[in-house]
Amino acid sequence: DIQMTQSPSSLSASVGDRVTITCRASQNISNYLNWYHQKPGEAPKLLIYAASSLQSGVPSRFSGSGSGTDFTLTISSLQPEDFATYYCQQSYSTPIAFGQGTRLEIK
Amino acid sequence: EVQLVESGGGLVQPGGSLRLSCAVSGFTFSSYEMNWVRQAPGKGLEWVSYISIIGSTVYYADSVKGRFTISRDNAKNSLYLQMNSLRAEDTAVYYCARDKIEVAGPKATDYYYMDVWGKGTTVTVSS
């Protein structure tokens, strides 16, 4: 089974900061990598699919990159509504696996 | 409006059973594969199960294999999760999520992602 590991597990940042979250797969998953974020009490929301494709309606300050085993999610200028928990997810093979999450908090 | 609404959660004793439902509206249910994903209190997301469009192919996480059964009724626009032999570690919010397939790239590769999620239903397994 493929394991997904995110870093850091938590992160404090300020509005306007540039933030990067990393996700590593335990084996090559090409670009079968999706990113979601989740606010407390809400369902997850898709941000990025296929490692770098922005989901419709998602602000352009979100971007994704990477291929193989190493991936990044970047938020170019943090906005108040971006403080949430972020998850990567591999869709290369079953069982589908999520990373453990990165909690993004206000500094 | 595209909507997924889960129901059927509740409090159940260890060893008991529950059947979750996910009612779908706003899109052609019979054209989409579907998933169940759960989240234990204070924990991350855990994929539980997948079902193909006509239900001929299903997959399960090892943690629920042999105890949970995913099914769908395309005529009723509904997805189900039958949960038997429930354990305390099954306590979680259960989400249904639509699987979107995007064909992209020079090799016309299929990319899968969960693009629409319900708000979830809470299952608590406790004596």
PDB file of C-alpha atoms in Angstrom:
ATOM      1  CA  ASP A   1       0.000   0.000   0.000  1.00  0.00           C
ATOM      2  CA  ILE A   2       1.122   3.548  -0.712  1.00  0.00           C
ATOM      3  CA  GLN A   3       1.747   5.783   2.309  1.00  0.00           C
ATOM      4  CA  MET A   4       1.455   9.564   2.114  1.00  0.00           C
ATOM      5  CA  THR A   5       3.461  11.763   4.476  1.00  0.00           C
ATOM      6  CA  GLN A   6       2.909  15.496   4.813  1.00  0.00           C
ATOM      7  CA  SER A   7       5.175  18.082   6.345  1.00  0.00           C
ATOM      8  CA  PRO A   8       4.924  20.028   8.424  1.00  0.00           C
ATOM      9  CA  SER A   9       2.102  18.650  10.580  1.00  0.00           C
ATOM     10  CA  SER A  10       1.252  22.166  11.661  1.00  0.00           C
ATOM     11  CA  LEU A  11       2.247  25.615  10.554  1.00  0.00           C
ATOM     12  CA  SER A  12       1.688  29.134  11.863  1.00  0.00           C
ATOM     13  CA  ALA A  13       1.595  31.970   9.361  1.00  0.00           C
ATOM     14  CA  SER A  14       0.228  35.469   8.866  1.00  0.00           C
ATOM     15  CA  VAL A  15      -2.169  36.928   6.340  1.00  0.00           C
ATOM     16  CA  GLY A  16      -0.196  37.771   3.213  1.00  0.00           C
ATOM     17  CA  ASP A  17       2.503  35.142   3.798  1.00  0.00           C
ATOM     18  CA  ARG A  18       3.605  32.657   1.165  1.00  0.00           C
ATOM     19  CA  VAL A  19       3.193  29.116   2.456  1.00  0.00           C
ATOM     20  CA  THR A  20       4.359  25.757   1.141  1.00  0.00           C
ATOM     21  CA  ILE A  21       3.180  22.331   2.279  1.00  0.00           C
ATOM     22  CA  THR A  22       4.991  19.182   1.225  1.00  0.00           C
ATOM     23  CA  CYS A  23       3.604  15.716   0.540  1.00  0.00           C
ATOM     24  CA  ARG A  24       5.732  12.631  -0.067  1.00  0.00           C
ATOM     25  CA  ALA A  25       4.515   9.301  -1.426  1.00  0.00           C
ATOM     26  CA  SER A  26       6.137   6.017  -0.395  1.00  0.00           C
ATOM     27  CA  GLN A  27       6.464   5.053  -4.061  1.00  0.00           C
ATOM     28  CA  ASN A  28       6.214   6.653  -7.490  1.00  0.00           C
ATOM     29  CA  ILE A  29       2.641   7.882  -8.108  1.00  0.00           C
ATOM     30  CA  SER A  30       3.424   9.945 -11.215  1.00  0.00           C
ATOM     31  CA  ASN A  31       1.130  12.966 -10.866  1.00  0.00           C
ATOM     32  CA  TYR A  32      -1.886  11.159  -9.375  1.00  0.00           C
ATOM     33  CA  LEU A  33      -1.993  13.550  -6.455  1.00  0.00           C
ATOM     34  CA  ASN A  34      -4.858  15.689  -5.185  1.00  0.00           C
ATOM     35  CA  TRP A  35      -5.024  18.407  -2.529  1.00  0.00           C
ATOM     36  CA  TYR A  36      -7.972  19.281  -0.294  1.00  0.00           C
ATOM     37  CA  HIS A  37      -8.536  21.626   2.575  1.00  0.00           C
ATOM     38  CA  GLN A  38     -11.004  21.333   5.413  1.00  0.00           C
ATOM     39  CA  LYS A  39     -12.293  23.901   7.857  1.00  0.00           C
ATOM     40  CA  PRO A  40     -13.552  22.829  11.288  1.00  0.00           C
ATOM     41  CA  GLY A  41     -17.028  21.309  11.118  1.00  0.00           C
ATOM     42  CA  GLU A  42     -17.063  21.307   7.321  1.00  0.00           C
ATOM     43  CA  ALA A  43     -16.530  18.731   4.614  1.00  0.00           C
ATOM     44  CA  PRO A  44     -13.225  18.649   2.712  1.00  0.00           C
ATOM     45  CA  LYS A  45     -12.994  20.766  -0.419  1.00  0.00           C
ATOM     46  CA  LEU A  46     -10.956  19.920  -3.511  1.00  0.00           C
ATOM     47  CA  LEU A  47      -8.264  22.455  -4.405  1.00  0.00           C
ATOM     48  CA  ILE A  48      -5.855  20.806  -6.838  1.00  0.00           C
ATOM     49  CA  TYR A  49      -6.023  17.601  -8.868  1.00  0.00           C
ATOM     50  CA  ALA A  50      -3.458  15.783 -10.996  1.00  0.00           C
ATOM     51  CA  ALA A  51      -0.748  17.488  -8.910  1.00  0.00           C
ATOM     52  CA  SER A  52      -1.030  20.899 -10.555  1.00  0.00           C
ATOM     53  CA  SER A  53      -4.504  21.446 -12.030  1.00  0.00           C
ATOM     54  CA  LEU A  54      -6.580  24.033 -10.227  1.00  0.00           C
ATOM     55  CA  GLN A  55     -10.149  22.976  -9.505  1.00  0.00           C
ATOM     56  CA  SER A  56     -12.776  25.270 -10.960  1.00  0.00           C
ATOM     57  CA  GLY A  57     -13.649  28.115  -8.627  1.00  0.00           C
ATOM     58  CA  VAL A  58     -10.504  27.798  -6.502  1.00  0.00           C
ATOM     59  CA  PRO A  59      -8.495  31.048  -6.236  1.00  0.00           C
ATOM     60  CA  SER A  60      -5.312  31.287  -8.281  1.00  0.00           C
ATOM     61  CA  ARG A  61      -3.205  31.909  -5.163  1.00  0.00           C
ATOM     62  CA  PHE A  62      -3.284  28.115  -4.748  1.00  0.00           C
ATOM     63  CA  SER A  63      -0.861  26.114  -6.861  1.00  0.00           C
ATOM     64  CA  GLY A  64       0.510  22.595  -6.883  1.00  0.00           C
ATOM     65  CA  SER A  65       3.626  21.019  -8.282  1.00  0.00           C
ATOM     66  CA  GLY A  66       5.594  17.811  -8.267  1.00  0.00           C
ATOM     67  CA  SER A  67       5.706  14.383  -9.782  1.00  0.00           C
ATOM     68  CA  GLY A  68       6.876  10.934  -8.767  1.00  0.00           C
ATOM     69  CA  THR A  69       7.137  10.949  -4.993  1.00  0.00           C
ATOM     70  CA  ASP A  70       7.483  14.613  -3.982  1.00  0.00           C
ATOM     71  CA  PHE A  71       4.753  17.220  -4.226  1.00  0.00           C
ATOM     72  CA  THR A  72       4.087  20.714  -2.934  1.00  0.00           C
ATOM     73  CA  LEU A  73       1.063  22.898  -2.385  1.00  0.00           C
ATOM     74  CA  THR A  74       1.792  26.619  -2.350  1.00  0.00           C
ATOM     75  CA  ILE A  75      -0.450  29.462  -1.246  1.00  0.00           C
ATOM     76  CA  SER A  76       1.074  32.635  -2.655  1.00  0.00           C
ATOM     77  CA  SER A  77      -0.561  35.135  -0.297  1.00  0.00           C
ATOM     78  CA  LEU A  78      -2.511  33.772   2.645  1.00  0.00           C
ATOM     79  CA  GLN A  79      -6.025  35.044   3.147  1.00  0.00           C
ATOM     80  CA  PRO A  80      -8.064  34.732   6.372  1.00  0.00           C
ATOM     81  CA  GLU A  81     -10.276  32.038   4.833  1.00  0.00           C
ATOM     82  CA  ASP A  82      -7.234  29.852   4.072  1.00  0.00           C
ATOM     83  CA  PHE A  83      -6.619  28.901   7.686  1.00  0.00           C
ATOM     84  CA  ALA A  84      -7.654  25.257   7.664  1.00  0.00           C
ATOM     85  CA  THR A  85      -6.232  21.741   7.548  1.00  0.00           C
ATOM     86  CA  TYR A  86      -4.747  20.605   4.243  1.00  0.00           C
ATOM     87  CA  TYR A  87      -4.614  17.025   2.979  1.00  0.00           C
ATOM     88  CA  CYS A  88      -2.904  15.403   0.054  1.00  0.00           C
ATOM     89  CA  GLN A  89      -4.371  12.230  -1.464  1.00  0.00           C
ATOM     90  CA  GLN A  90      -2.992   9.723  -3.943  1.00  0.00           C
ATOM     91  CA  SER A  91      -5.292   8.356  -6.641  1.00  0.00           C
ATOM     92  CA  TYR A  92      -2.663   6.134  -8.269  1.00  0.00           C
ATOM     93  CA  SER A  93      -3.928   2.891  -6.780  1.00  0.00           C
ATOM     94  CA  THR A  94      -6.256   1.418  -4.186  1.00  0.00           C
ATOM     95  CA  PRO A  95      -6.333   1.631  -1.287  1.00  0.00           C
ATOM     96  CA  ILE A  96      -6.664   5.378  -1.750  1.00  0.00           C
ATOM     97  CA  ALA A  97      -4.547   7.139   0.848  1.00  0.00           C
ATOM     98  CA  PHE A  98      -4.568  10.588   2.394  1.00  0.00           C
ATOM     99  CA  GLY A  99      -1.713  12.326   4.109  1.00  0.00           C
ATOM    100  CA  GLN A 100      -2.096  12.893   7.830  1.00  0.00           C
ATOM    101  CA  GLY A 101      -2.924  16.555   7.328  1.00  0.00           C
ATOM    102  CA  THR A 102      -1.217  19.910   7.819  1.00  0.00           C
ATOM    103  CA  ARG A 103      -2.939  22.321  10.148  1.00  0.00           C
ATOM    104  CA  LEU A 104      -2.430  25.920   9.044  1.00  0.00           C
ATOM    105  CA  GLU A 105      -2.970  28.349  11.898  1.00  0.00           C
ATOM    106  CA  ILE A 106      -2.920  32.095  12.261  1.00  0.00           C
ATOM    107  CA  LYS A 107       0.260  33.485  13.787  1.00  0.00           C
TER     108      LYS A 107
ATOM    109  CA  GLU B   1     -27.378  22.529  -7.287  1.00  0.00           C
ATOM    110  CA  VAL B   2     -25.162  19.503  -6.866  1.00  0.00           C
ATOM    111  CA  GLN B   3     -25.838  17.981  -3.459  1.00  0.00           C
ATOM    112  CA  LEU B   4     -24.927  14.910  -1.444  1.00  0.00           C
ATOM    113  CA  VAL B   5     -26.810  14.337   1.806  1.00  0.00           C
ATOM    114  CA  GLU B   6     -25.774  11.570   4.171  1.00  0.00           C
ATOM    115  CA  SER B   7     -28.081  10.039   6.757  1.00  0.00           C
ATOM    116  CA  GLY B   8     -28.380   6.987   8.984  1.00  0.00           C
ATOM    117  CA  GLY B   9     -25.704   7.749  11.527  1.00  0.00           C
ATOM    118  CA  GLY B  10     -26.242   7.377  15.251  1.00  0.00           C
ATOM    119  CA  LEU B  11     -25.183   5.656  18.431  1.00  0.00           C
ATOM    120  CA  VAL B  12     -24.718   1.893  18.226  1.00  0.00           C
ATOM    121  CA  GLN B  13     -23.243  -0.680  20.573  1.00  0.00           C
ATOM    122  CA  PRO B  14     -20.067  -2.582  19.682  1.00  0.00           C
ATOM    123  CA  GLY B  15     -20.969  -5.505  17.454  1.00  0.00           C
ATOM    124  CA  GLY B  16     -24.040  -3.726  16.127  1.00  0.00           C
ATOM    125  CA  SER B  17     -25.001  -2.634  12.640  1.00  0.00           C
ATOM    126  CA  LEU B  18     -25.942   0.564  10.848  1.00  0.00           C
ATOM    127  CA  ARG B  19     -26.840   1.406   7.282  1.00  0.00           C
ATOM    128  CA  LEU B  20     -25.740   4.785   5.976  1.00  0.00           C
ATOM    129  CA  SER B  21     -27.383   6.422   2.992  1.00  0.00           C
ATOM    130  CA  CYS B  22     -26.263   9.206   0.688  1.00  0.00           C
ATOM    131  CA  ALA B  23     -29.003  10.919  -1.316  1.00  0.00           C
ATOM    132  CA  VAL B  24     -27.777  12.607  -4.444  1.00  0.00           C
ATOM    133  CA  SER B  25     -29.300  15.463  -6.438  1.00  0.00           C
ATOM    134  CA  GLY B  26     -28.283  17.981  -9.084  1.00  0.00           C
ATOM    135  CA  PHE B  27     -26.321  15.602 -11.322  1.00  0.00           C
ATOM    136  CA  THR B  28     -26.681  12.278 -13.120  1.00  0.00           C
ATOM    137  CA  PHE B  29     -25.813   9.863 -10.331  1.00  0.00           C
ATOM    138  CA  SER B  30     -25.585   6.891 -12.670  1.00  0.00           C
ATOM    139  CA  SER B  31     -22.657   8.515 -14.480  1.00  0.00           C
ATOM    140  CA  TYR B  32     -20.364   8.758 -11.470  1.00  0.00           C
ATOM    141  CA  GLU B  33     -18.313   6.443  -9.324  1.00  0.00           C
ATOM    142  CA  MET B  34     -18.617   7.099  -5.606  1.00  0.00           C
ATOM    143  CA  ASN B  35     -16.672   6.791  -2.369  1.00  0.00           C
ATOM    144  CA  TRP B  36     -17.158   6.746   1.385  1.00  0.00           C
ATOM    145  CA  VAL B  37     -14.528   8.552   3.453  1.00  0.00           C
ATOM    146  CA  ARG B  38     -14.501   8.815   7.247  1.00  0.00           C
ATOM    147  CA  GLN B  39     -12.893  11.011   9.856  1.00  0.00           C
ATOM    148  CA  ALA B  40     -12.499   9.914  13.457  1.00  0.00           C
ATOM    149  CA  PRO B  41     -12.812  12.652  16.107  1.00  0.00           C
ATOM    150  CA  GLY B  42      -9.786  14.933  15.918  1.00  0.00           C
ATOM    151  CA  LYS B  43      -8.136  12.773  13.257  1.00  0.00           C
ATOM    152  CA  GLY B  44      -7.456  12.924   9.543  1.00  0.00           C
ATOM    153  CA  LEU B  45      -9.336  11.591   6.549  1.00  0.00           C
ATOM    154  CA  GLU B  46      -9.524   7.848   5.911  1.00  0.00           C
ATOM    155  CA  TRP B  47     -10.854   6.390   2.675  1.00  0.00           C
ATOM    156  CA  VAL B  48     -13.336   3.589   3.382  1.00  0.00           C
ATOM    157  CA  SER B  49     -14.823   2.270   0.153  1.00  0.00           C
ATOM    158  CA  TYR B  50     -15.361   2.823  -3.583  1.00  0.00           C
ATOM    159  CA  ILE B  51     -18.062   1.676  -5.998  1.00  0.00           C
ATOM    160  CA  SER B  52     -18.145   1.798  -9.785  1.00  0.00           C
ATOM    161  CA  ILE B  53     -20.992   3.226 -11.840  1.00  0.00           C
ATOM    162  CA  ILE B  54     -23.075   0.066 -12.015  1.00  0.00           C
ATOM    163  CA  GLY B  55     -21.744  -1.394  -8.796  1.00  0.00           C
ATOM    164  CA  SER B  56     -19.824  -4.182 -10.462  1.00  0.00           C
ATOM    165  CA  THR B  57     -16.516  -3.131  -8.931  1.00  0.00           C
ATOM    166  CA  VAL B  58     -16.054  -2.301  -5.254  1.00  0.00           C
ATOM    167  CA  TYR B  59     -13.007  -1.723  -3.098  1.00  0.00           C
ATOM    168  CA  TYR B  60     -12.578  -1.478   0.665  1.00  0.00           C
ATOM    169  CA  ALA B  61      -9.985  -0.335   3.122  1.00  0.00           C
ATOM    170  CA  ASP B  62      -8.443  -3.246   5.005  1.00  0.00           C
ATOM    171  CA  SER B  63      -9.841  -1.809   8.241  1.00  0.00           C
ATOM    172  CA  VAL B  64     -13.443  -2.463   7.108  1.00  0.00           C
ATOM    173  CA  LYS B  65     -13.095  -5.335   4.672  1.00  0.00           C
ATOM    174  CA  GLY B  66     -15.481  -8.177   5.492  1.00  0.00           C
ATOM    175  CA  ARG B  67     -17.600  -5.957   7.768  1.00  0.00           C
ATOM    176  CA  PHE B  68     -18.798  -3.111   5.517  1.00  0.00           C
ATOM    177  CA  THR B  69     -20.645  -3.368   2.206  1.00  0.00           C
ATOM    178  CA  ILE B  70     -21.000  -0.523  -0.264  1.00  0.00           C
ATOM    179  CA  SER B  71     -23.907  -0.491  -2.721  1.00  0.00           C
ATOM    180  CA  ARG B  72     -25.909   1.890  -4.850  1.00  0.00           C
ATOM    181  CA  ASP B  73     -29.362   2.243  -6.383  1.00  0.00           C
ATOM    182  CA  ASN B  74     -29.098   4.382  -9.503  1.00  0.00           C
ATOM    183  CA  ALA B  75     -32.882   4.498  -9.881  1.00  0.00           C
ATOM    184  CA  LYS B  76     -33.137   6.070  -6.429  1.00  0.00           C
ATOM    185  CA  ASN B  77     -30.047   8.274  -6.799  1.00  0.00           C
ATOM    186  CA  SER B  78     -28.683   6.776  -3.625  1.00  0.00           C
ATOM    187  CA  LEU B  79     -25.448   5.351  -2.255  1.00  0.00           C
ATOM    188  CA  TYR B  80     -25.318   3.077   0.777  1.00  0.00           C
ATOM    189  CA  LEU B  81     -22.870   1.716   3.314  1.00  0.00           C
ATOM    190  CA  GLN B  82     -23.959  -1.293   5.341  1.00  0.00           C
ATOM    191  CA  MET B  83     -21.789  -1.483   8.439  1.00  0.00           C
ATOM    192  CA  ASN B  84     -21.774  -4.674  10.501  1.00  0.00           C
ATOM    193  CA  SER B  85     -19.742  -5.868  13.490  1.00  0.00           C
ATOM    194  CA  LEU B  86     -19.063  -2.279  14.430  1.00  0.00           C
ATOM    195  CA  ARG B  87     -16.116  -1.439  16.666  1.00  0.00           C
ATOM    196  CA  ALA B  88     -15.232   1.568  18.769  1.00  0.00           C
ATOM    197  CA  GLU B  89     -12.608   2.513  16.187  1.00  0.00           C
ATOM    198  CA  ASP B  90     -15.343   2.895  13.566  1.00  0.00           C
ATOM    199  CA  THR B  91     -16.558   5.996  15.425  1.00  0.00           C
ATOM    200  CA  ALA B  92     -16.276   8.821  12.912  1.00  0.00           C
ATOM    201  CA  VAL B  93     -18.018  11.263  10.638  1.00  0.00           C
ATOM    202  CA  TYR B  94     -18.776   9.427   7.412  1.00  0.00           C
ATOM    203  CA  TYR B  95     -18.752  11.382   4.160  1.00  0.00           C
ATOM    204  CA  CYS B  96     -19.911  10.315   0.731  1.00  0.00           C
ATOM    205  CA  ALA B  97     -17.895  11.835  -2.096  1.00  0.00           C
ATOM    206  CA  ARG B  98     -18.332  11.902  -5.852  1.00  0.00           C
ATOM    207  CA  ASP B  99     -15.467  10.570  -7.937  1.00  0.00           C
ATOM    208  CA  LYS B 100     -14.644  12.727 -10.915  1.00  0.00           C
ATOM    209  CA  ILE B 101     -12.581  11.349 -13.785  1.00  0.00           C
ATOM    210  CA  GLU B 102     -10.666  13.819 -15.911  1.00  0.00           C
ATOM    211  CA  VAL B 103      -8.919  12.743 -19.069  1.00  0.00           C
ATOM    212  CA  ALA B 104      -5.829  14.871 -19.556  1.00  0.00           C
ATOM    213  CA  GLY B 105      -2.292  14.958 -20.849  1.00  0.00           C
ATOM    214  CA  PRO B 106      -0.666  13.764 -24.076  1.00  0.00           C
ATOM    215  CA  LYS B 107      -1.447  10.149 -23.192  1.00  0.00           C
ATOM    216  CA  ALA B 108      -5.095  10.839 -22.388  1.00  0.00           C
ATOM    217  CA  THR B 109      -4.577   9.698 -18.813  1.00  0.00           C
ATOM    218  CA  ASP B 110      -7.515   9.226 -16.423  1.00  0.00           C
ATOM    219  CA  TYR B 111      -7.176  11.298 -13.275  1.00  0.00           C
ATOM    220  CA  TYR B 112      -9.497  10.570 -10.367  1.00  0.00           C
ATOM    221  CA  TYR B 113     -10.419  13.017  -7.650  1.00  0.00           C
ATOM    222  CA  MET B 114     -13.290  13.580  -5.208  1.00  0.00           C
ATOM    223  CA  ASP B 115     -14.871  16.789  -6.342  1.00  0.00           C
ATOM    224  CA  VAL B 116     -18.134  16.916  -4.392  1.00  0.00           C
ATOM    225  CA  TRP B 117     -18.620  15.900  -0.765  1.00  0.00           C
ATOM    226  CA  GLY B 118     -21.611  15.654   1.525  1.00  0.00           C
ATOM    227  CA  LYS B 119     -21.633  17.254   4.969  1.00  0.00           C
ATOM    228  CA  GLY B 120     -21.298  13.888   6.678  1.00  0.00           C
ATOM    229  CA  THR B 121     -23.199  11.763   9.184  1.00  0.00           C
ATOM    230  CA  THR B 122     -21.825  10.852  12.604  1.00  0.00           C
ATOM    231  CA  VAL B 123     -21.466   7.262  13.743  1.00  0.00           C
ATOM    232  CA  THR B 124     -20.665   6.595  17.384  1.00  0.00           C
ATOM    233  CA  VAL B 125     -19.884   3.064  18.511  1.00  0.00           C
ATOM    234  CA  SER B 126     -20.056   2.816  22.277  1.00  0.00           C
ATOM    235  CA  SER B 127     -21.645   0.773  25.029  1.00  0.00           C
TER     236      SER B 127
END
